[in-house]
Amino acid sequence: MSTKNTRPARAKKVLEALRTRYPHPHTHLDAETAWQLLVATVLAAQCTDARVNTVTPELFRRWPGPGEMAKAGIEEIETVIRPTGFYHSKAKNLLGAAVRVCDVYGGQVPKTLEELITLPGVARKTANVVLFGAFGINEGLAVDTHVKRISYRLGLTEETDPVPIERDLMKLFPREDWGDVNHRMVWFGREVCEARKPLCGQCEMAAFCPKLEPPKTPRPQRKKTATP
């Protein structure tokens, strides 16, 4: 593992490479409002953005804002979002978030991380995505599976959990770049640095990438039974 004092220099090279490859980064999720981005991000958990984008047009046609969704039946929501998986819990969270946005925040998606994470189904990652994507606020750096994998492979962190990873990355990248770092790493993770077969031959960072892989969690050992 690379020592921590080499990380700032490597992070600078990573940022330059990502900026060159993706000069105009943006989210893959289709949304026109802060509420729609929040909904789409919640639905994207354990689901591809492409599939979410096939579901949200009908979802937003029926319930374009939190006011409309707060009045919806949970079974109706489940029916529409079923293709995204985990639709029971997602529908419950979306309905709960809509009700809270209406009752507590006057129908407007809040603009602080502290308030956003009080909404059902919204943790730090989703809150960071909404803050940057809808309001241009860099409060944190969203750590999804792509960011987690790439930042470890590049030796930018030794952590394997999202919150500690976020803290490490926030120290390495300028605050004004946090939101775009997420977008760029997502694109890079899908097109080049794939989970199983990274295309190192096409990667401009191959020369300084340590190609690290996070430790696999050992399986719990079975207790040996005495031989009769």
mmCIF file of C-alpha atoms in Angstrom:
data_model
loop_
_atom_site.group_PDB
_atom_site.id
_atom_site.type_symbol
_atom_site.label_atom_id
_atom_site.label_comp_id
_atom_site.label_asym_id
_atom_site.label_seq_id
_atom_site.Cartn_x
_atom_site.Cartn_y
_atom_site.Cartn_z
ATOM 1 C CA MET A 1 0.000 0.000 0.000
ATOM 2 C CA SER A 2 1.340 3.419 -0.857
ATOM 3 C CA THR A 3 2.196 5.716 1.981
ATOM 4 C CA LYS A 4 -0.178 8.529 2.764
ATOM 5 C CA ASN A 5 2.279 11.266 1.818
ATOM 6 C CA THR A 6 2.205 10.136 -1.827
ATOM 7 C CA ARG A 7 -1.562 10.492 -2.089
ATOM 8 C CA PRO A 8 -1.850 14.247 -2.720
ATOM 9 C CA ALA A 9 0.489 14.047 -5.712
ATOM 10 C CA ARG A 10 -1.323 11.013 -7.083
ATOM 11 C CA ALA A 11 -4.723 12.625 -6.495
ATOM 12 C CA LYS A 12 -3.597 15.642 -8.505
ATOM 13 C CA LYS A 13 -2.661 13.371 -11.427
ATOM 14 C CA VAL A 14 -5.957 11.499 -11.117
ATOM 15 C CA LEU A 15 -7.945 14.723 -11.217
ATOM 16 C CA GLU A 16 -6.047 15.974 -14.256
ATOM 17 C CA ALA A 17 -6.605 12.681 -16.090
ATOM 18 C CA LEU A 18 -10.309 12.585 -15.254
ATOM 19 C CA ARG A 19 -10.774 16.210 -16.307
ATOM 20 C CA THR A 20 -9.103 15.507 -19.644
ATOM 21 C CA ARG A 21 -11.148 12.385 -20.332
ATOM 22 C CA TYR A 22 -14.445 13.870 -19.123
ATOM 23 C CA PRO A 23 -14.358 17.655 -19.576
ATOM 24 C CA HIS A 24 -18.133 18.005 -19.167
ATOM 25 C CA PRO A 25 -19.265 15.504 -16.519
ATOM 26 C CA HIS A 26 -22.895 15.024 -15.596
ATOM 27 C CA THR A 27 -25.161 12.516 -13.909
ATOM 28 C CA HIS A 28 -26.616 9.577 -15.813
ATOM 29 C CA LEU A 29 -29.975 10.008 -14.088
ATOM 30 C CA ASP A 30 -32.731 11.919 -15.884
ATOM 31 C CA ALA A 31 -34.316 14.526 -13.612
ATOM 32 C CA GLU A 32 -35.597 18.080 -13.981
ATOM 33 C CA THR A 33 -36.063 19.098 -10.341
ATOM 34 C CA ALA A 34 -34.412 18.529 -6.977
ATOM 35 C CA TRP A 35 -37.257 16.232 -5.983
ATOM 36 C CA GLN A 36 -36.978 14.182 -9.141
ATOM 37 C CA LEU A 37 -33.215 13.830 -8.676
ATOM 38 C CA LEU A 38 -33.772 12.668 -5.101
ATOM 39 C CA VAL A 39 -36.337 10.098 -6.244
ATOM 40 C CA ALA A 40 -34.144 8.848 -9.088
ATOM 41 C CA THR A 41 -31.132 8.520 -6.787
ATOM 42 C CA VAL A 42 -33.128 6.539 -4.230
ATOM 43 C CA LEU A 43 -34.337 4.223 -7.005
ATOM 44 C CA ALA A 44 -30.778 3.782 -8.302
ATOM 45 C CA ALA A 45 -29.746 1.852 -5.186
ATOM 46 C CA GLN A 46 -28.923 -1.717 -6.313
ATOM 47 C CA CYS A 47 -30.141 -0.783 -9.793
ATOM 48 C CA THR A 48 -28.609 0.657 -12.947
ATOM 49 C CA ASP A 49 -29.219 4.273 -13.880
ATOM 50 C CA ALA A 50 -30.377 3.126 -17.314
ATOM 51 C CA ARG A 51 -33.167 1.054 -15.815
ATOM 52 C CA VAL A 52 -34.160 3.851 -13.463
ATOM 53 C CA ASN A 53 -34.471 6.143 -16.479
ATOM 54 C CA THR A 54 -36.998 3.754 -18.025
ATOM 55 C CA VAL A 55 -39.170 3.927 -14.887
ATOM 56 C CA THR A 56 -39.070 7.590 -13.911
ATOM 57 C CA PRO A 57 -40.953 9.055 -16.916
ATOM 58 C CA GLU A 58 -44.169 7.296 -15.862
ATOM 59 C CA LEU A 59 -43.417 7.898 -12.185
ATOM 60 C CA PHE A 60 -42.958 11.630 -12.702
ATOM 61 C CA ARG A 61 -45.946 11.815 -15.028
ATOM 62 C CA ARG A 62 -48.173 10.502 -12.267
ATOM 63 C CA TRP A 63 -46.469 12.241 -9.357
ATOM 64 C CA PRO A 64 -44.243 15.093 -10.567
ATOM 65 C CA GLY A 65 -43.556 16.476 -7.103
ATOM 66 C CA PRO A 66 -43.647 15.564 -3.415
ATOM 67 C CA GLY A 67 -47.145 16.983 -3.033
ATOM 68 C CA GLU A 68 -48.572 14.556 -5.534
ATOM 69 C CA MET A 69 -46.562 11.586 -4.294
ATOM 70 C CA ALA A 70 -47.515 12.236 -0.660
ATOM 71 C CA LYS A 71 -51.131 11.505 -1.650
ATOM 72 C CA ALA A 72 -50.340 8.343 -3.629
ATOM 73 C CA GLY A 73 -51.107 4.834 -2.518
ATOM 74 C CA ILE A 74 -48.031 2.804 -1.705
ATOM 75 C CA GLU A 75 -49.245 -0.076 -3.890
ATOM 76 C CA GLU A 76 -49.467 2.297 -6.855
ATOM 77 C CA ILE A 77 -45.908 3.447 -6.338
ATOM 78 C CA GLU A 78 -44.709 -0.149 -5.970
ATOM 79 C CA THR A 79 -46.296 -1.108 -9.273
ATOM 80 C CA VAL A 80 -44.490 1.657 -11.165
ATOM 81 C CA ILE A 81 -41.056 1.230 -9.579
ATOM 82 C CA ARG A 82 -41.060 -2.575 -9.445
ATOM 83 C CA PRO A 83 -38.436 -2.961 -12.234
ATOM 84 C CA THR A 84 -35.848 -1.157 -10.078
ATOM 85 C CA GLY A 85 -35.859 -3.916 -7.449
ATOM 86 C CA PHE A 86 -36.449 -3.724 -3.703
ATOM 87 C CA TYR A 87 -39.639 -1.933 -4.614
ATOM 88 C CA HIS A 88 -41.393 -2.491 -1.266
ATOM 89 C CA SER A 89 -38.776 -0.620 0.749
ATOM 90 C CA LYS A 90 -38.162 1.957 -1.980
ATOM 91 C CA ALA A 91 -41.869 2.776 -2.252
ATOM 92 C CA LYS A 92 -42.137 3.092 1.517
ATOM 93 C CA ASN A 93 -39.142 5.427 1.607
ATOM 94 C CA LEU A 94 -40.329 7.564 -1.286
ATOM 95 C CA LEU A 95 -43.773 7.983 0.214
ATOM 96 C CA GLY A 96 -42.266 8.792 3.607
ATOM 97 C CA ALA A 97 -39.846 11.280 2.063
ATOM 98 C CA ALA A 98 -42.655 12.986 0.150
ATOM 99 C CA VAL A 99 -44.768 13.338 3.282
ATOM 100 C CA ARG A 100 -41.856 14.728 5.295
ATOM 101 C CA VAL A 101 -40.833 17.190 2.567
ATOM 102 C CA CYS A 102 -44.416 18.487 2.493
ATOM 103 C CA ASP A 103 -45.047 18.502 6.244
ATOM 104 C CA VAL A 104 -41.674 19.726 7.486
ATOM 105 C CA TYR A 105 -40.095 21.609 4.590
ATOM 106 C CA GLY A 106 -43.090 23.216 2.913
ATOM 107 C CA GLY A 107 -42.919 21.029 -0.180
ATOM 108 C CA GLN A 108 -39.340 22.056 -0.995
ATOM 109 C CA VAL A 109 -36.392 19.671 -0.921
ATOM 110 C CA PRO A 110 -34.067 20.949 1.822
ATOM 111 C CA LYS A 111 -30.650 22.309 0.914
ATOM 112 C CA THR A 112 -28.548 20.994 3.792
ATOM 113 C CA LEU A 113 -27.064 17.573 4.335
ATOM 114 C CA GLU A 114 -28.297 17.501 7.926
ATOM 115 C CA GLU A 115 -31.884 17.997 6.798
ATOM 116 C CA LEU A 116 -31.711 15.721 3.772
ATOM 117 C CA ILE A 117 -30.549 12.697 5.756
ATOM 118 C CA THR A 118 -33.674 12.956 7.912
ATOM 119 C CA LEU A 119 -35.715 11.900 4.877
ATOM 120 C CA PRO A 120 -36.515 8.172 4.625
ATOM 121 C CA GLY A 121 -34.188 6.413 2.204
ATOM 122 C CA VAL A 122 -31.697 9.282 2.074
ATOM 123 C CA ALA A 123 -28.188 8.692 3.441
ATOM 124 C CA ARG A 124 -25.016 10.717 2.852
ATOM 125 C CA LYS A 125 -24.446 9.495 -0.694
ATOM 126 C CA THR A 126 -27.914 10.425 -1.901
ATOM 127 C CA ALA A 127 -27.800 13.716 -0.012
ATOM 128 C CA ASN A 128 -24.479 14.649 -1.631
ATOM 129 C CA VAL A 129 -25.804 13.772 -5.092
ATOM 130 C CA VAL A 130 -28.891 15.953 -4.581
ATOM 131 C CA LEU A 131 -27.001 18.869 -3.051
ATOM 132 C CA PHE A 132 -24.550 19.071 -5.935
ATOM 133 C CA GLY A 133 -26.820 18.006 -8.782
ATOM 134 C CA ALA A 134 -29.778 20.190 -7.836
ATOM 135 C CA PHE A 135 -28.216 23.108 -5.975
ATOM 136 C CA GLY A 136 -24.527 23.146 -6.926
ATOM 137 C CA ILE A 137 -23.537 22.654 -3.280
ATOM 138 C CA ASN A 138 -20.389 20.655 -2.501
ATOM 139 C CA GLU A 139 -21.043 19.563 1.066
ATOM 140 C CA GLY A 140 -19.430 16.156 0.632
ATOM 141 C CA LEU A 141 -18.348 13.652 -1.993
ATOM 142 C CA ALA A 142 -20.771 10.911 -2.950
ATOM 143 C CA VAL A 143 -19.156 7.485 -2.622
ATOM 144 C CA ASP A 144 -20.882 4.824 -4.699
ATOM 145 C CA THR A 145 -19.530 1.473 -5.847
ATOM 146 C CA HIS A 146 -17.481 3.044 -8.648
ATOM 147 C CA VAL A 147 -15.894 5.711 -6.455
ATOM 148 C CA LYS A 148 -15.209 3.120 -3.768
ATOM 149 C CA ARG A 149 -13.508 0.710 -6.186
ATOM 150 C CA ILE A 150 -11.485 3.271 -8.130
ATOM 151 C CA SER A 151 -10.248 5.265 -5.140
ATOM 152 C CA TYR A 152 -8.961 2.046 -3.540
ATOM 153 C CA ARG A 153 -7.334 0.771 -6.716
ATOM 154 C CA LEU A 154 -5.554 4.082 -7.174
ATOM 155 C CA GLY A 155 -4.277 4.061 -3.612
ATOM 156 C CA LEU A 156 -6.194 7.171 -2.592
ATOM 157 C CA THR A 157 -7.598 5.442 0.468
ATOM 158 C CA GLU A 158 -7.059 2.358 2.567
ATOM 159 C CA GLU A 159 -10.651 2.419 3.766
ATOM 160 C CA THR A 160 -13.426 0.143 2.518
ATOM 161 C CA ASP A 161 -16.487 1.849 4.031
ATOM 162 C CA PRO A 162 -18.114 4.850 2.292
ATOM 163 C CA VAL A 163 -17.906 7.431 5.102
ATOM 164 C CA PRO A 164 -14.157 6.997 5.832
ATOM 165 C CA ILE A 165 -13.496 6.880 2.080
ATOM 166 C CA GLU A 166 -15.392 10.139 1.679
ATOM 167 C CA ARG A 167 -13.289 11.772 4.401
ATOM 168 C CA ASP A 168 -10.063 10.689 2.679
ATOM 169 C CA LEU A 169 -11.167 11.947 -0.735
ATOM 170 C CA MET A 170 -12.403 15.262 0.633
ATOM 171 C CA LYS A 171 -8.871 15.902 1.920
ATOM 172 C CA LEU A 172 -7.305 15.072 -1.455
ATOM 173 C CA PHE A 173 -9.531 16.893 -3.929
ATOM 174 C CA PRO A 174 -10.470 20.599 -4.001
ATOM 175 C CA ARG A 175 -13.942 21.245 -2.613
ATOM 176 C CA GLU A 176 -15.150 22.789 -5.866
ATOM 177 C CA ASP A 177 -14.398 19.474 -7.621
ATOM 178 C CA TRP A 178 -16.147 17.073 -5.239
ATOM 179 C CA GLY A 179 -19.381 16.718 -7.198
ATOM 180 C CA ASP A 180 -17.633 16.366 -10.534
ATOM 181 C CA VAL A 181 -15.140 13.861 -9.112
ATOM 182 C CA ASN A 182 -18.089 11.591 -8.393
ATOM 183 C CA HIS A 183 -19.528 11.987 -11.888
ATOM 184 C CA ARG A 184 -16.153 11.471 -13.552
ATOM 185 C CA MET A 185 -15.332 8.378 -11.507
ATOM 186 C CA VAL A 186 -18.741 6.889 -12.293
ATOM 187 C CA TRP A 187 -18.152 7.351 -16.017
ATOM 188 C CA PHE A 188 -14.600 6.046 -15.698
ATOM 189 C CA GLY A 189 -15.728 3.044 -13.692
ATOM 190 C CA ARG A 190 -18.275 2.079 -16.308
ATOM 191 C CA GLU A 191 -16.145 2.659 -19.376
ATOM 192 C CA VAL A 192 -12.600 1.768 -18.277
ATOM 193 C CA CYS A 193 -12.014 0.693 -14.679
ATOM 194 C CA GLU A 194 -14.591 -2.079 -14.522
ATOM 195 C CA ALA A 195 -14.938 -4.240 -11.460
ATOM 196 C CA ARG A 196 -13.939 -7.589 -12.957
ATOM 197 C CA LYS A 197 -11.971 -6.708 -16.080
ATOM 198 C CA PRO A 198 -10.447 -3.232 -15.872
ATOM 199 C CA LEU A 199 -9.190 -2.018 -19.244
ATOM 200 C CA CYS A 200 -5.741 -1.032 -18.010
ATOM 201 C CA GLY A 201 -4.412 -0.876 -21.565
ATOM 202 C CA GLN A 202 -6.817 1.991 -22.277
ATOM 203 C CA CYS A 203 -6.175 3.836 -19.027
ATOM 204 C CA GLU A 204 -4.111 7.012 -18.946
ATOM 205 C CA MET A 205 -3.466 6.401 -15.235
ATOM 206 C CA ALA A 206 -1.888 2.953 -15.693
ATOM 207 C CA ALA A 207 1.631 4.343 -15.296
ATOM 208 C CA PHE A 208 1.044 5.464 -11.711
ATOM 209 C CA CYS A 209 -1.865 3.260 -10.628
ATOM 210 C CA PRO A 210 -0.815 0.688 -7.977
ATOM 211 C CA LYS A 211 -3.724 -1.539 -9.066
ATOM 212 C CA LEU A 212 -4.773 -2.391 -5.518
ATOM 213 C CA GLU A 213 -7.776 -4.503 -4.638
ATOM 214 C CA PRO A 214 -9.596 -4.284 -1.292
ATOM 215 C CA PRO A 215 -9.227 -7.282 0.989
ATOM 216 C CA LYS A 216 -11.944 -9.853 0.660
ATOM 217 C CA THR A 217 -13.924 -10.471 3.819
ATOM 218 C CA PRO A 218 -12.999 -13.949 5.037
ATOM 219 C CA ARG A 219 -15.834 -16.388 5.320
ATOM 220 C CA PRO A 220 -16.670 -17.408 8.883
ATOM 221 C CA GLN A 221 -15.214 -20.802 9.674
ATOM 222 C CA ARG A 222 -17.561 -23.583 10.525
ATOM 223 C CA LYS A 223 -17.212 -25.075 13.946
ATOM 224 C CA LYS A 224 -15.711 -28.515 13.834
ATOM 225 C CA THR A 225 -17.898 -31.215 15.237
ATOM 226 C CA ALA A 226 -16.387 -33.943 17.304
ATOM 227 C CA THR A 227 -16.040 -37.270 15.545
ATOM 228 C CA PRO A 228 -18.131 -39.865 17.335
#
